[in-house]
Protein backbone atom coordinates (compact mmCIF):
# COMPACT_ATOMS: atom_id res chain seq x y z
CA UNK A 1 0.00 0.00 0.00
CA UNK A 2 1.31 3.49 -0.81
CA UNK A 3 0.38 7.15 -0.68
CA UNK A 4 -1.76 6.75 -3.80
CA UNK A 5 -4.23 4.60 -1.90
CA UNK A 6 -7.72 6.11 -1.82
CA UNK A 7 -7.97 8.38 1.21
CA UNK A 8 -10.55 6.67 3.37
CA UNK A 9 -12.17 8.86 6.00
CA UNK A 10 -15.12 7.53 7.95
CA UNK A 11 -16.25 10.44 10.14
CA UNK A 12 -16.73 9.30 13.73
CA UNK A 13 -20.05 10.12 15.45
CA UNK A 14 -21.12 12.29 12.52
CA UNK A 15 -24.73 12.79 13.67
CA UNK A 16 -23.65 13.59 17.23
CA UNK A 17 -21.06 16.10 15.99
CA UNK A 18 -23.56 17.89 13.75
CA UNK A 19 -26.03 18.05 16.63
CA UNK A 20 -23.28 19.16 19.02
CA UNK A 21 -22.21 22.03 16.76
CA UNK A 22 -25.81 23.29 16.37
CA UNK A 23 -24.86 24.74 12.99
CA UNK A 24 -26.05 28.18 11.92
CA UNK A 25 -26.29 28.49 8.10
CA UNK A 26 -24.37 31.78 8.11
CA UNK A 27 -21.90 30.76 10.84
CA UNK A 28 -18.13 30.38 10.78
CA UNK A 29 -16.75 26.96 11.73
CA UNK A 30 -13.28 25.48 12.14
CA UNK A 31 -12.36 21.83 11.64
CA UNK A 32 -8.99 21.71 13.35
CA UNK A 33 -8.28 18.12 12.28
CA UNK A 34 -9.58 18.11 8.73
CA UNK A 35 -8.45 14.62 7.70
CA UNK A 36 -10.29 13.50 4.57
CA UNK A 37 -12.97 16.14 5.10
CA UNK A 38 -15.82 13.85 6.16
CA UNK A 39 -17.06 16.02 9.02
CA UNK A 40 -16.34 19.24 7.12
CA UNK A 41 -18.36 18.08 4.13
CA UNK A 42 -21.45 17.65 6.27
CA UNK A 43 -20.86 21.01 7.95
CA UNK A 44 -20.38 22.77 4.60
CA UNK A 45 -23.61 21.23 3.26
CA UNK A 46 -25.51 23.05 5.99
CA UNK A 47 -24.01 26.48 5.31
CA UNK A 48 -25.39 29.20 3.08
CA UNK A 49 -23.25 31.59 1.06
CA UNK A 50 -22.80 33.65 4.21
CA UNK A 51 -21.33 30.70 6.09
CA UNK A 52 -17.74 29.53 6.09
CA UNK A 53 -15.63 26.61 7.25
CA UNK A 54 -11.87 26.69 7.78
CA UNK A 55 -10.20 23.27 7.66
CA UNK A 56 -6.77 22.76 9.24
CA UNK A 57 -4.50 19.72 8.97
CA UNK A 58 -0.74 19.18 9.06
CA UNK A 59 -0.83 16.10 6.79
CA UNK A 60 -0.27 16.91 3.11
CA UNK A 61 -2.18 13.81 1.99
CA UNK A 62 -5.19 14.89 4.05
CA UNK A 63 -5.04 18.41 2.62
CA UNK A 64 -5.06 17.07 -0.93
CA UNK A 65 -7.91 14.60 -0.32
CA UNK A 66 -10.05 17.09 1.58
CA UNK A 67 -9.46 19.76 -1.04
CA UNK A 68 -10.86 17.49 -3.73
CA UNK A 69 -13.77 16.37 -1.57
CA UNK A 70 -14.78 19.90 -0.58
CA UNK A 71 -14.13 21.61 -3.94
CA UNK A 72 -17.85 21.79 -4.78
CA UNK A 73 -18.37 24.34 -2.00
CA UNK A 74 -16.03 26.88 -3.56
CA UNK A 75 -14.90 29.78 -1.39
CA UNK A 76 -17.23 28.70 1.39
CA UNK A 77 -14.30 26.45 2.38
CA UNK A 78 -10.76 27.55 3.27
CA UNK A 79 -8.09 24.88 3.80
CA UNK A 80 -4.83 25.56 5.63
CA UNK A 81 -1.92 23.19 6.11
CA UNK A 82 -0.87 23.67 9.71
CA UNK A 83 -1.33 22.31 13.23
CA UNK A 84 -4.52 23.26 15.04
CA UNK A 85 -2.26 24.76 17.72
CA UNK A 86 -1.91 27.69 15.30
CA UNK A 87 -5.70 28.11 14.97
CA UNK A 88 -5.93 31.53 16.61
CA UNK A 89 -3.15 33.05 14.48
CA UNK A 90 -4.56 31.40 11.33
CA UNK A 91 -7.96 32.98 11.98
CA UNK A 92 -6.35 36.34 12.71
CA UNK A 93 -4.57 36.18 9.35
CA UNK A 94 -7.97 35.59 7.73
CA UNK A 95 -9.47 38.56 9.55
CA UNK A 96 -11.66 36.36 11.78
CA UNK A 97 -11.99 37.29 15.46
CA UNK A 98 -14.69 34.85 16.58
CA UNK A 99 -16.15 31.59 15.30
CA UNK A 100 -19.44 29.76 15.89
CA UNK A 101 -18.01 26.28 16.25
CA UNK A 102 -14.78 24.29 16.50
CA UNK A 103 -14.28 20.56 15.93
CA UNK A 104 -11.25 18.48 16.91
CA UNK A 105 -11.20 14.79 15.96
CA UNK A 106 -8.01 13.70 17.69
CA UNK A 107 -5.61 10.82 17.16
CA UNK A 108 -4.38 9.11 14.02
CA UNK A 109 -6.59 8.91 10.93
CA UNK A 110 -7.71 5.74 9.19
CA UNK A 111 -5.71 6.74 6.14
CA UNK A 112 -2.54 7.16 8.17
CA UNK A 113 -3.06 3.73 9.73
CA UNK A 114 -3.84 2.11 6.38
CA UNK A 115 -0.86 3.64 4.55
CA UNK A 116 1.78 1.15 5.63
CA UNK A 117 4.88 3.20 4.91
CA UNK A 118 3.72 5.93 7.29
CA UNK A 119 4.72 3.53 10.08
CA UNK A 120 1.66 4.17 12.26
CA UNK A 121 0.37 0.61 12.19
CA UNK A 122 1.89 -2.16 14.28
CA UNK A 123 0.11 -4.61 11.97
CA UNK A 124 2.43 -3.83 9.03
CA UNK A 125 6.23 -3.97 8.77
CA UNK A 126 7.38 -0.53 7.68
CA UNK A 127 10.02 2.09 8.49
CA UNK A 128 9.58 3.66 11.92
CA UNK A 129 8.10 7.01 10.90
CA UNK A 130 4.77 8.01 12.59
CA UNK A 131 5.03 11.69 11.62
CA UNK A 132 1.68 13.39 11.19
CA UNK A 133 3.55 16.22 9.49
CA UNK A 134 6.04 14.64 7.15
CA UNK A 135 7.85 17.95 6.89
CA UNK A 136 9.33 17.57 10.36
CA UNK A 137 12.73 15.88 10.65
CA UNK A 138 12.32 13.83 13.82
CA UNK A 139 10.72 10.39 13.39
CA UNK A 140 9.71 7.48 15.59
CA UNK A 141 13.06 5.87 14.69
CA UNK A 142 14.85 8.70 16.53
CA UNK A 143 12.83 8.12 19.68
CA UNK A 144 13.29 4.34 19.67
CA UNK A 145 17.02 4.49 18.99
CA UNK A 146 18.19 7.58 20.86
CA UNK A 147 15.96 8.07 23.90
CA UNK A 148 17.48 6.81 27.14
CA UNK A 149 16.00 3.80 28.90
CA UNK A 150 14.50 6.13 31.52
CA UNK A 151 12.90 8.32 28.84
CA UNK A 152 11.47 5.32 27.01
CA UNK A 153 10.08 3.94 30.25
CA UNK A 154 8.44 7.28 31.02
CA UNK A 155 6.65 7.70 27.70
CA UNK A 156 5.53 4.05 27.47
CA UNK A 157 4.26 4.22 31.06
CA UNK A 158 2.66 7.68 30.86
CA UNK A 159 1.41 7.80 27.27
CA UNK A 160 0.88 4.08 26.65
CA UNK A 161 -0.28 3.25 30.18
CA UNK A 162 1.55 -0.06 29.84
CA UNK A 163 2.46 -1.87 33.08
CA UNK A 164 5.39 -3.53 31.30
CA UNK A 165 6.92 -0.16 30.33
CA UNK A 166 10.24 -0.70 32.13
CA UNK A 167 10.67 -4.21 30.66
CA UNK A 168 9.87 -2.99 27.15
CA UNK A 169 12.30 -0.06 27.45
CA UNK A 170 15.04 -2.38 28.71
CA UNK A 171 14.51 -4.78 25.79
CA UNK A 172 14.67 -1.92 23.27
CA UNK A 173 17.93 -0.64 24.75
CA UNK A 174 19.39 -4.15 24.82
CA UNK A 175 18.45 -4.78 21.17
CA UNK A 176 19.96 -1.54 19.90
CA UNK A 177 23.33 -2.32 21.48
CA UNK A 178 23.88 -4.60 18.47
CA UNK A 179 21.90 -2.79 15.76
CA UNK A 180 19.44 0.05 15.45
CA UNK A 181 15.70 -0.60 15.37
CA UNK A 182 14.58 0.30 11.84
CA UNK A 183 11.04 -1.01 11.33
CA UNK A 184 7.73 -1.44 13.08
CA UNK A 185 8.12 -5.18 12.61
CA UNK A 186 11.39 -5.22 14.54
CA UNK A 187 9.86 -3.09 17.30
CA UNK A 188 6.85 -5.40 17.59
CA UNK A 189 9.10 -8.45 18.02
CA UNK A 190 11.14 -6.67 20.71
CA UNK A 191 7.97 -5.74 22.59
CA UNK A 192 6.68 -9.31 22.42
CA UNK A 193 9.83 -10.59 24.15
CA UNK A 194 9.24 -8.16 27.03
CA UNK A 195 5.65 -9.20 27.75
CA UNK A 196 4.92 -12.54 29.46
CA UNK A 197 3.11 -15.01 27.21
CA UNK A 198 -0.07 -15.12 29.30
CA UNK A 199 -0.48 -11.33 28.94
CA UNK A 200 0.17 -11.41 25.19
CA UNK A 201 -2.98 -13.48 24.76
CA UNK A 202 -5.27 -10.85 26.29
CA UNK A 203 -5.80 -7.11 26.05
CA UNK A 204 -5.28 -6.66 22.31
CA UNK A 205 -2.06 -6.44 20.31
CA UNK A 206 1.01 -6.36 22.62
CA UNK A 207 2.57 -3.45 20.71
CA UNK A 208 -0.52 -1.23 20.69
CA UNK A 209 0.29 0.76 23.83
CA UNK A 210 3.98 1.28 23.05
CA UNK A 211 3.30 2.43 19.48
CA UNK A 212 0.63 4.78 20.77
CA UNK A 213 3.09 6.20 23.30
CA UNK A 214 5.81 6.77 20.70
CA UNK A 215 3.34 8.43 18.31
CA UNK A 216 2.03 10.76 21.03
CA UNK A 217 5.56 11.73 22.08
CA UNK A 218 6.74 12.31 18.51
CA UNK A 219 3.80 14.50 17.51
CA UNK A 220 3.47 16.23 20.91
CA UNK A 221 -0.21 15.38 20.81
CA UNK A 222 -1.03 15.87 24.48
CA UNK A 223 1.01 19.04 24.94
CA UNK A 224 -0.55 20.62 21.84
CA UNK A 225 -4.03 19.76 23.06
CA UNK A 226 -3.42 21.03 26.58
CA UNK A 227 -1.83 24.26 25.35
CA UNK A 228 -4.56 25.00 22.79
CA UNK A 229 -7.99 24.39 24.33
CA UNK A 230 -8.29 27.58 26.38
CA UNK A 231 -7.37 29.78 23.42
CA UNK A 232 -9.94 28.01 21.24
CA UNK A 233 -12.70 28.47 23.83
CA UNK A 234 -11.81 32.17 23.96
CA UNK A 235 -12.45 32.69 20.23
CA UNK A 236 -15.94 31.15 20.31
CA UNK A 237 -18.79 33.58 19.81
CA UNK A 238 -21.67 33.75 22.30
CA UNK A 239 -23.45 30.40 21.90
CA UNK A 240 -20.53 29.00 19.90
CA UNK A 241 -19.69 25.36 20.50
CA UNK A 242 -16.52 23.32 20.77
CA UNK A 243 -16.72 19.60 19.97
CA UNK A 244 -13.76 17.34 20.78
CA UNK A 245 -13.56 13.64 19.90
CA UNK A 246 -10.93 11.69 21.83
CA UNK A 247 -9.73 8.10 21.52
CA UNK A 248 -8.00 7.34 24.80
CA UNK A 249 -8.17 8.30 28.44
CA UNK A 250 -5.24 10.74 28.40
CA UNK A 251 -6.81 12.95 25.74
CA UNK A 252 -10.25 12.71 27.32
CA UNK A 253 -8.87 13.67 30.73
CA UNK A 254 -7.29 16.84 29.30
CA UNK A 255 -10.51 17.86 27.52
CA UNK A 256 -12.69 17.09 30.55
CA UNK A 257 -10.41 19.12 32.83
CA UNK A 258 -10.18 22.09 30.44
CA UNK A 259 -13.96 22.23 29.94
CA UNK A 260 -14.56 21.96 33.68
CA UNK A 261 -12.10 24.80 34.36
CA UNK A 262 -13.76 26.96 31.69
CA UNK A 263 -17.20 26.29 33.20
CA UNK A 264 -16.19 26.72 36.86
CA UNK A 265 -12.91 28.68 37.08
CA UNK A 266 -13.49 30.10 40.57
CA UNK A 267 -10.54 29.35 42.88
CA UNK A 268 -12.06 30.73 46.08
CA UNK A 269 -12.23 28.37 49.10
CA UNK A 270 -15.61 26.56 49.27
CA UNK A 271 -16.56 28.39 52.48
CA UNK A 272 -16.33 31.89 50.98
CA UNK A 273 -19.78 33.59 50.90
CA UNK A 274 -18.94 35.46 47.67
CA UNK A 275 -16.37 35.03 44.90
CA UNK A 276 -13.35 37.28 45.30
CA UNK A 277 -10.97 35.69 42.76
CA UNK A 278 -12.76 37.44 39.91
CA UNK A 279 -12.65 34.46 37.56
CA UNK A 280 -15.85 34.19 35.50
CA UNK A 281 -17.38 31.17 33.81
CA UNK A 282 -16.85 31.01 30.05
CA UNK A 283 -19.78 28.70 29.36
CA UNK A 284 -21.35 25.34 29.97
CA UNK A 285 -20.48 21.70 29.43
CA UNK A 286 -23.34 20.25 27.39
CA UNK A 287 -23.05 16.70 28.67
CA UNK A 288 -21.47 15.85 32.01
CA UNK A 289 -20.71 12.37 30.68
CA UNK A 290 -18.98 11.94 27.30
CA UNK A 291 -21.12 11.07 24.30
CA UNK A 292 -20.25 7.68 22.79
CA UNK A 293 -21.07 6.10 19.42
CA UNK A 294 -24.23 4.07 18.90
CA UNK A 295 -23.85 0.27 18.91
CA UNK A 296 -24.51 0.14 15.16
CA UNK A 297 -21.64 2.53 14.45
CA UNK A 298 -19.22 0.53 16.59
CA UNK A 299 -20.20 -2.63 14.72
CA UNK A 300 -19.84 -0.89 11.36
CA UNK A 301 -16.59 0.91 12.24
CA UNK A 302 -14.52 -0.84 14.96
CA UNK A 303 -12.19 2.18 15.19
CA UNK A 304 -15.08 4.14 16.71
CA UNK A 305 -15.27 1.91 19.77
CA UNK A 306 -12.89 3.91 21.96
CA UNK A 307 -14.13 7.34 20.86
CA UNK A 308 -15.74 9.89 23.18
CA UNK A 309 -17.25 13.25 22.33
CA UNK A 310 -17.40 16.22 24.70
CA UNK A 311 -19.22 19.47 23.89
CA UNK A 312 -18.76 22.92 25.41
CA UNK A 313 -21.01 25.94 24.65
CA UNK A 314 -19.65 29.46 25.08
CA UNK A 315 -21.57 31.99 27.12
CA UNK A 316 -20.16 35.47 26.86
CA UNK A 317 -21.04 37.61 29.84
CA UNK A 318 -18.73 39.34 32.26
CA UNK A 319 -15.65 37.69 30.69
CA UNK A 320 -16.24 39.46 27.36
Tab-separated table of C-alpha atoms in Angstrom:
chain	number	residue	atom	x	y	z
A	1	UNK	CA	0.000	0.000	0.000
A	2	UNK	CA	1.309	3.486	-0.814
A	3	UNK	CA	0.382	7.148	-0.676
A	4	UNK	CA	-1.762	6.753	-3.799
A	5	UNK	CA	-4.230	4.605	-1.899
A	6	UNK	CA	-7.721	6.106	-1.822
A	7	UNK	CA	-7.970	8.380	1.206
A	8	UNK	CA	-10.554	6.669	3.372
A	9	UNK	CA	-12.166	8.858	5.997
A	10	UNK	CA	-15.123	7.533	7.948
A	11	UNK	CA	-16.247	10.435	10.140
A	12	UNK	CA	-16.729	9.303	13.731
A	13	UNK	CA	-20.055	10.119	15.447
A	14	UNK	CA	-21.120	12.291	12.522
A	15	UNK	CA	-24.726	12.789	13.673
A	16	UNK	CA	-23.648	13.588	17.235
A	17	UNK	CA	-21.060	16.102	15.985
A	18	UNK	CA	-23.563	17.894	13.749
A	19	UNK	CA	-26.033	18.052	16.633
A	20	UNK	CA	-23.282	19.163	19.018
A	21	UNK	CA	-22.206	22.034	16.763
A	22	UNK	CA	-25.807	23.291	16.374
A	23	UNK	CA	-24.855	24.737	12.986
A	24	UNK	CA	-26.053	28.182	11.925
A	25	UNK	CA	-26.288	28.486	8.100
A	26	UNK	CA	-24.369	31.780	8.111
A	27	UNK	CA	-21.904	30.760	10.840
A	28	UNK	CA	-18.131	30.384	10.780
A	29	UNK	CA	-16.749	26.964	11.734
A	30	UNK	CA	-13.277	25.476	12.142
A	31	UNK	CA	-12.363	21.834	11.640
A	32	UNK	CA	-8.986	21.712	13.351
A	33	UNK	CA	-8.279	18.117	12.285
A	34	UNK	CA	-9.581	18.111	8.728
A	35	UNK	CA	-8.449	14.620	7.695
A	36	UNK	CA	-10.294	13.502	4.567
A	37	UNK	CA	-12.967	16.144	5.101
A	38	UNK	CA	-15.820	13.852	6.160
A	39	UNK	CA	-17.059	16.019	9.022
A	40	UNK	CA	-16.337	19.238	7.122
A	41	UNK	CA	-18.362	18.081	4.127
A	42	UNK	CA	-21.449	17.649	6.274
A	43	UNK	CA	-20.864	21.013	7.953
A	44	UNK	CA	-20.380	22.771	4.602
A	45	UNK	CA	-23.610	21.227	3.258
A	46	UNK	CA	-25.511	23.051	5.989
A	47	UNK	CA	-24.008	26.480	5.306
A	48	UNK	CA	-25.395	29.200	3.083
A	49	UNK	CA	-23.254	31.589	1.061
A	50	UNK	CA	-22.798	33.653	4.212
A	51	UNK	CA	-21.332	30.700	6.090
A	52	UNK	CA	-17.741	29.533	6.091
A	53	UNK	CA	-15.631	26.612	7.247
A	54	UNK	CA	-11.872	26.686	7.780
A	55	UNK	CA	-10.201	23.266	7.656
A	56	UNK	CA	-6.767	22.756	9.237
A	57	UNK	CA	-4.499	19.722	8.968
A	58	UNK	CA	-0.743	19.178	9.059
A	59	UNK	CA	-0.831	16.105	6.786
A	60	UNK	CA	-0.274	16.915	3.107
A	61	UNK	CA	-2.182	13.807	1.987
A	62	UNK	CA	-5.190	14.890	4.048
A	63	UNK	CA	-5.044	18.413	2.620
A	64	UNK	CA	-5.062	17.072	-0.933
A	65	UNK	CA	-7.910	14.604	-0.320
A	66	UNK	CA	-10.053	17.094	1.580
A	67	UNK	CA	-9.455	19.765	-1.042
A	68	UNK	CA	-10.860	17.486	-3.725
A	69	UNK	CA	-13.766	16.371	-1.567
A	70	UNK	CA	-14.784	19.903	-0.580
A	71	UNK	CA	-14.133	21.611	-3.936
A	72	UNK	CA	-17.854	21.785	-4.778
A	73	UNK	CA	-18.374	24.337	-2.004
A	74	UNK	CA	-16.032	26.880	-3.563
A	75	UNK	CA	-14.903	29.778	-1.393
A	76	UNK	CA	-17.234	28.698	1.389
A	77	UNK	CA	-14.295	26.450	2.379
A	78	UNK	CA	-10.761	27.552	3.273
A	79	UNK	CA	-8.092	24.879	3.800
A	80	UNK	CA	-4.835	25.556	5.631
A	81	UNK	CA	-1.922	23.185	6.109
A	82	UNK	CA	-0.874	23.666	9.714
A	83	UNK	CA	-1.329	22.312	13.233
A	84	UNK	CA	-4.517	23.260	15.038
A	85	UNK	CA	-2.257	24.761	17.720
A	86	UNK	CA	-1.915	27.692	15.299
A	87	UNK	CA	-5.703	28.110	14.969
A	88	UNK	CA	-5.933	31.528	16.611
A	89	UNK	CA	-3.153	33.046	14.484
A	90	UNK	CA	-4.565	31.403	11.326
A	91	UNK	CA	-7.956	32.981	11.978
A	92	UNK	CA	-6.346	36.341	12.710
A	93	UNK	CA	-4.568	36.181	9.345
A	94	UNK	CA	-7.970	35.590	7.728
A	95	UNK	CA	-9.474	38.556	9.550
A	96	UNK	CA	-11.659	36.363	11.781
A	97	UNK	CA	-11.985	37.288	15.465
A	98	UNK	CA	-14.687	34.846	16.578
A	99	UNK	CA	-16.151	31.588	15.296
A	100	UNK	CA	-19.438	29.757	15.891
A	101	UNK	CA	-18.006	26.278	16.248
A	102	UNK	CA	-14.779	24.289	16.504
A	103	UNK	CA	-14.278	20.560	15.927
A	104	UNK	CA	-11.253	18.481	16.909
A	105	UNK	CA	-11.205	14.787	15.959
A	106	UNK	CA	-8.014	13.699	17.687
A	107	UNK	CA	-5.605	10.824	17.157
A	108	UNK	CA	-4.380	9.111	14.021
A	109	UNK	CA	-6.590	8.914	10.926
A	110	UNK	CA	-7.712	5.740	9.191
A	111	UNK	CA	-5.707	6.745	6.136
A	112	UNK	CA	-2.536	7.163	8.170
A	113	UNK	CA	-3.062	3.735	9.729
A	114	UNK	CA	-3.837	2.111	6.382
A	115	UNK	CA	-0.863	3.645	4.549
A	116	UNK	CA	1.779	1.146	5.631
A	117	UNK	CA	4.879	3.203	4.907
A	118	UNK	CA	3.721	5.926	7.292
A	119	UNK	CA	4.721	3.531	10.082
A	120	UNK	CA	1.660	4.167	12.263
A	121	UNK	CA	0.365	0.605	12.192
A	122	UNK	CA	1.895	-2.159	14.280
A	123	UNK	CA	0.112	-4.613	11.969
A	124	UNK	CA	2.430	-3.834	9.028
A	125	UNK	CA	6.226	-3.975	8.771
A	126	UNK	CA	7.376	-0.530	7.677
A	127	UNK	CA	10.024	2.090	8.489
A	128	UNK	CA	9.584	3.664	11.924
A	129	UNK	CA	8.095	7.008	10.900
A	130	UNK	CA	4.765	8.011	12.588
A	131	UNK	CA	5.034	11.688	11.623
A	132	UNK	CA	1.680	13.393	11.187
A	133	UNK	CA	3.551	16.224	9.495
A	134	UNK	CA	6.037	14.636	7.148
A	135	UNK	CA	7.847	17.951	6.893
A	136	UNK	CA	9.334	17.567	10.357
A	137	UNK	CA	12.732	15.877	10.647
A	138	UNK	CA	12.321	13.826	13.821
A	139	UNK	CA	10.719	10.394	13.386
A	140	UNK	CA	9.710	7.476	15.594
A	141	UNK	CA	13.057	5.875	14.694
A	142	UNK	CA	14.850	8.696	16.528
A	143	UNK	CA	12.831	8.117	19.682
A	144	UNK	CA	13.285	4.342	19.666
A	145	UNK	CA	17.019	4.495	18.987
A	146	UNK	CA	18.186	7.581	20.862
A	147	UNK	CA	15.965	8.066	23.901
A	148	UNK	CA	17.482	6.806	27.140
A	149	UNK	CA	16.002	3.797	28.905
A	150	UNK	CA	14.496	6.128	31.521
A	151	UNK	CA	12.904	8.324	28.840
A	152	UNK	CA	11.472	5.324	27.006
A	153	UNK	CA	10.075	3.942	30.254
A	154	UNK	CA	8.442	7.281	31.015
A	155	UNK	CA	6.651	7.701	27.697
A	156	UNK	CA	5.534	4.047	27.468
A	157	UNK	CA	4.256	4.220	31.062
A	158	UNK	CA	2.656	7.676	30.865
A	159	UNK	CA	1.409	7.796	27.270
A	160	UNK	CA	0.880	4.080	26.653
A	161	UNK	CA	-0.280	3.247	30.178
A	162	UNK	CA	1.552	-0.061	29.842
A	163	UNK	CA	2.456	-1.871	33.079
A	164	UNK	CA	5.391	-3.529	31.304
A	165	UNK	CA	6.921	-0.164	30.333
A	166	UNK	CA	10.239	-0.703	32.130
A	167	UNK	CA	10.673	-4.206	30.664
A	168	UNK	CA	9.868	-2.987	27.151
A	169	UNK	CA	12.305	-0.057	27.452
A	170	UNK	CA	15.035	-2.376	28.707
A	171	UNK	CA	14.514	-4.780	25.791
A	172	UNK	CA	14.667	-1.917	23.275
A	173	UNK	CA	17.930	-0.637	24.748
A	174	UNK	CA	19.391	-4.149	24.821
A	175	UNK	CA	18.450	-4.777	21.171
A	176	UNK	CA	19.959	-1.536	19.901
A	177	UNK	CA	23.329	-2.316	21.477
A	178	UNK	CA	23.877	-4.601	18.467
A	179	UNK	CA	21.898	-2.788	15.765
A	180	UNK	CA	19.437	0.050	15.450
A	181	UNK	CA	15.699	-0.604	15.365
A	182	UNK	CA	14.581	0.302	11.842
A	183	UNK	CA	11.043	-1.007	11.326
A	184	UNK	CA	7.728	-1.443	13.080
A	185	UNK	CA	8.115	-5.184	12.611
A	186	UNK	CA	11.393	-5.215	14.544
A	187	UNK	CA	9.860	-3.089	17.299
A	188	UNK	CA	6.850	-5.398	17.590
A	189	UNK	CA	9.099	-8.447	18.018
A	190	UNK	CA	11.144	-6.673	20.707
A	191	UNK	CA	7.971	-5.739	22.586
A	192	UNK	CA	6.682	-9.308	22.415
A	193	UNK	CA	9.834	-10.592	24.145
A	194	UNK	CA	9.239	-8.158	27.027
A	195	UNK	CA	5.653	-9.199	27.750
A	196	UNK	CA	4.921	-12.540	29.458
A	197	UNK	CA	3.106	-15.005	27.208
A	198	UNK	CA	-0.068	-15.119	29.299
A	199	UNK	CA	-0.482	-11.335	28.940
A	200	UNK	CA	0.172	-11.414	25.187
A	201	UNK	CA	-2.985	-13.479	24.756
A	202	UNK	CA	-5.270	-10.853	26.287
A	203	UNK	CA	-5.802	-7.108	26.046
A	204	UNK	CA	-5.282	-6.662	22.312
A	205	UNK	CA	-2.057	-6.437	20.309
A	206	UNK	CA	1.014	-6.358	22.623
A	207	UNK	CA	2.571	-3.448	20.706
A	208	UNK	CA	-0.519	-1.225	20.689
A	209	UNK	CA	0.292	0.758	23.831
A	210	UNK	CA	3.975	1.279	23.048
A	211	UNK	CA	3.303	2.425	19.480
A	212	UNK	CA	0.626	4.785	20.773
A	213	UNK	CA	3.086	6.204	23.299
A	214	UNK	CA	5.809	6.774	20.698
A	215	UNK	CA	3.343	8.429	18.309
A	216	UNK	CA	2.030	10.760	21.033
A	217	UNK	CA	5.560	11.729	22.081
A	218	UNK	CA	6.738	12.306	18.510
A	219	UNK	CA	3.801	14.496	17.507
A	220	UNK	CA	3.473	16.230	20.905
A	221	UNK	CA	-0.210	15.378	20.812
A	222	UNK	CA	-1.035	15.871	24.484
A	223	UNK	CA	1.014	19.044	24.941
A	224	UNK	CA	-0.547	20.622	21.843
A	225	UNK	CA	-4.033	19.761	23.060
A	226	UNK	CA	-3.425	21.028	26.579
A	227	UNK	CA	-1.828	24.258	25.346
A	228	UNK	CA	-4.560	24.997	22.786
A	229	UNK	CA	-7.991	24.393	24.335
A	230	UNK	CA	-8.286	27.578	26.383
A	231	UNK	CA	-7.373	29.779	23.416
A	232	UNK	CA	-9.937	28.012	21.236
A	233	UNK	CA	-12.700	28.468	23.827
A	234	UNK	CA	-11.807	32.167	23.961
A	235	UNK	CA	-12.455	32.695	20.225
A	236	UNK	CA	-15.938	31.149	20.311
A	237	UNK	CA	-18.795	33.585	19.812
A	238	UNK	CA	-21.666	33.746	22.298
A	239	UNK	CA	-23.454	30.404	21.897
A	240	UNK	CA	-20.533	29.003	19.895
A	241	UNK	CA	-19.691	25.362	20.499
A	242	UNK	CA	-16.524	23.316	20.775
A	243	UNK	CA	-16.720	19.601	19.973
A	244	UNK	CA	-13.757	17.337	20.784
A	245	UNK	CA	-13.563	13.638	19.899
A	246	UNK	CA	-10.929	11.692	21.835
A	247	UNK	CA	-9.730	8.104	21.525
A	248	UNK	CA	-7.997	7.338	24.802
A	249	UNK	CA	-8.167	8.299	28.441
A	250	UNK	CA	-5.239	10.736	28.399
A	251	UNK	CA	-6.809	12.953	25.742
A	252	UNK	CA	-10.245	12.706	27.322
A	253	UNK	CA	-8.866	13.668	30.731
A	254	UNK	CA	-7.289	16.843	29.299
A	255	UNK	CA	-10.510	17.856	27.524
A	256	UNK	CA	-12.688	17.087	30.549
A	257	UNK	CA	-10.413	19.116	32.825
A	258	UNK	CA	-10.177	22.086	30.440
A	259	UNK	CA	-13.955	22.234	29.936
A	260	UNK	CA	-14.556	21.964	33.683
A	261	UNK	CA	-12.097	24.798	34.357
A	262	UNK	CA	-13.764	26.961	31.693
A	263	UNK	CA	-17.198	26.287	33.202
A	264	UNK	CA	-16.186	26.721	36.855
A	265	UNK	CA	-12.912	28.684	37.079
A	266	UNK	CA	-13.485	30.100	40.574
A	267	UNK	CA	-10.542	29.346	42.876
A	268	UNK	CA	-12.060	30.730	46.084
A	269	UNK	CA	-12.230	28.371	49.096
A	270	UNK	CA	-15.606	26.559	49.273
A	271	UNK	CA	-16.563	28.394	52.483
A	272	UNK	CA	-16.334	31.891	50.980
A	273	UNK	CA	-19.783	33.585	50.896
A	274	UNK	CA	-18.943	35.457	47.672
A	275	UNK	CA	-16.372	35.026	44.904
A	276	UNK	CA	-13.346	37.280	45.299
A	277	UNK	CA	-10.975	35.694	42.761
A	278	UNK	CA	-12.763	37.440	39.908
A	279	UNK	CA	-12.654	34.459	37.557
A	280	UNK	CA	-15.851	34.189	35.505
A	281	UNK	CA	-17.384	31.173	33.810
A	282	UNK	CA	-16.855	31.006	30.053
A	283	UNK	CA	-19.775	28.699	29.359
A	284	UNK	CA	-21.355	25.335	29.969
A	285	UNK	CA	-20.483	21.697	29.429
A	286	UNK	CA	-23.343	20.246	27.392
A	287	UNK	CA	-23.053	16.703	28.670
A	288	UNK	CA	-21.468	15.846	32.007
A	289	UNK	CA	-20.709	12.371	30.684
A	290	UNK	CA	-18.978	11.935	27.305
A	291	UNK	CA	-21.117	11.074	24.304
A	292	UNK	CA	-20.248	7.681	22.792
A	293	UNK	CA	-21.071	6.097	19.422
A	294	UNK	CA	-24.225	4.068	18.905
A	295	UNK	CA	-23.854	0.274	18.912
A	296	UNK	CA	-24.512	0.143	15.160
A	297	UNK	CA	-21.639	2.531	14.449
A	298	UNK	CA	-19.222	0.533	16.593
A	299	UNK	CA	-20.200	-2.628	14.720
A	300	UNK	CA	-19.843	-0.886	11.364
A	301	UNK	CA	-16.590	0.913	12.241
A	302	UNK	CA	-14.518	-0.835	14.961
A	303	UNK	CA	-12.186	2.179	15.194
A	304	UNK	CA	-15.079	4.141	16.707
A	305	UNK	CA	-15.266	1.907	19.772
A	306	UNK	CA	-12.892	3.907	21.959
A	307	UNK	CA	-14.130	7.338	20.864
A	308	UNK	CA	-15.739	9.890	23.180
A	309	UNK	CA	-17.253	13.253	22.328
A	310	UNK	CA	-17.401	16.220	24.701
A	311	UNK	CA	-19.217	19.469	23.893
A	312	UNK	CA	-18.763	22.921	25.407
A	313	UNK	CA	-21.010	25.938	24.654
A	314	UNK	CA	-19.647	29.464	25.083
A	315	UNK	CA	-21.568	31.989	27.118
A	316	UNK	CA	-20.162	35.473	26.859
A	317	UNK	CA	-21.042	37.614	29.842
A	318	UNK	CA	-18.726	39.339	32.262
A	319	UNK	CA	-15.654	37.688	30.695
A	320	UNK	CA	-16.243	39.456	27.358
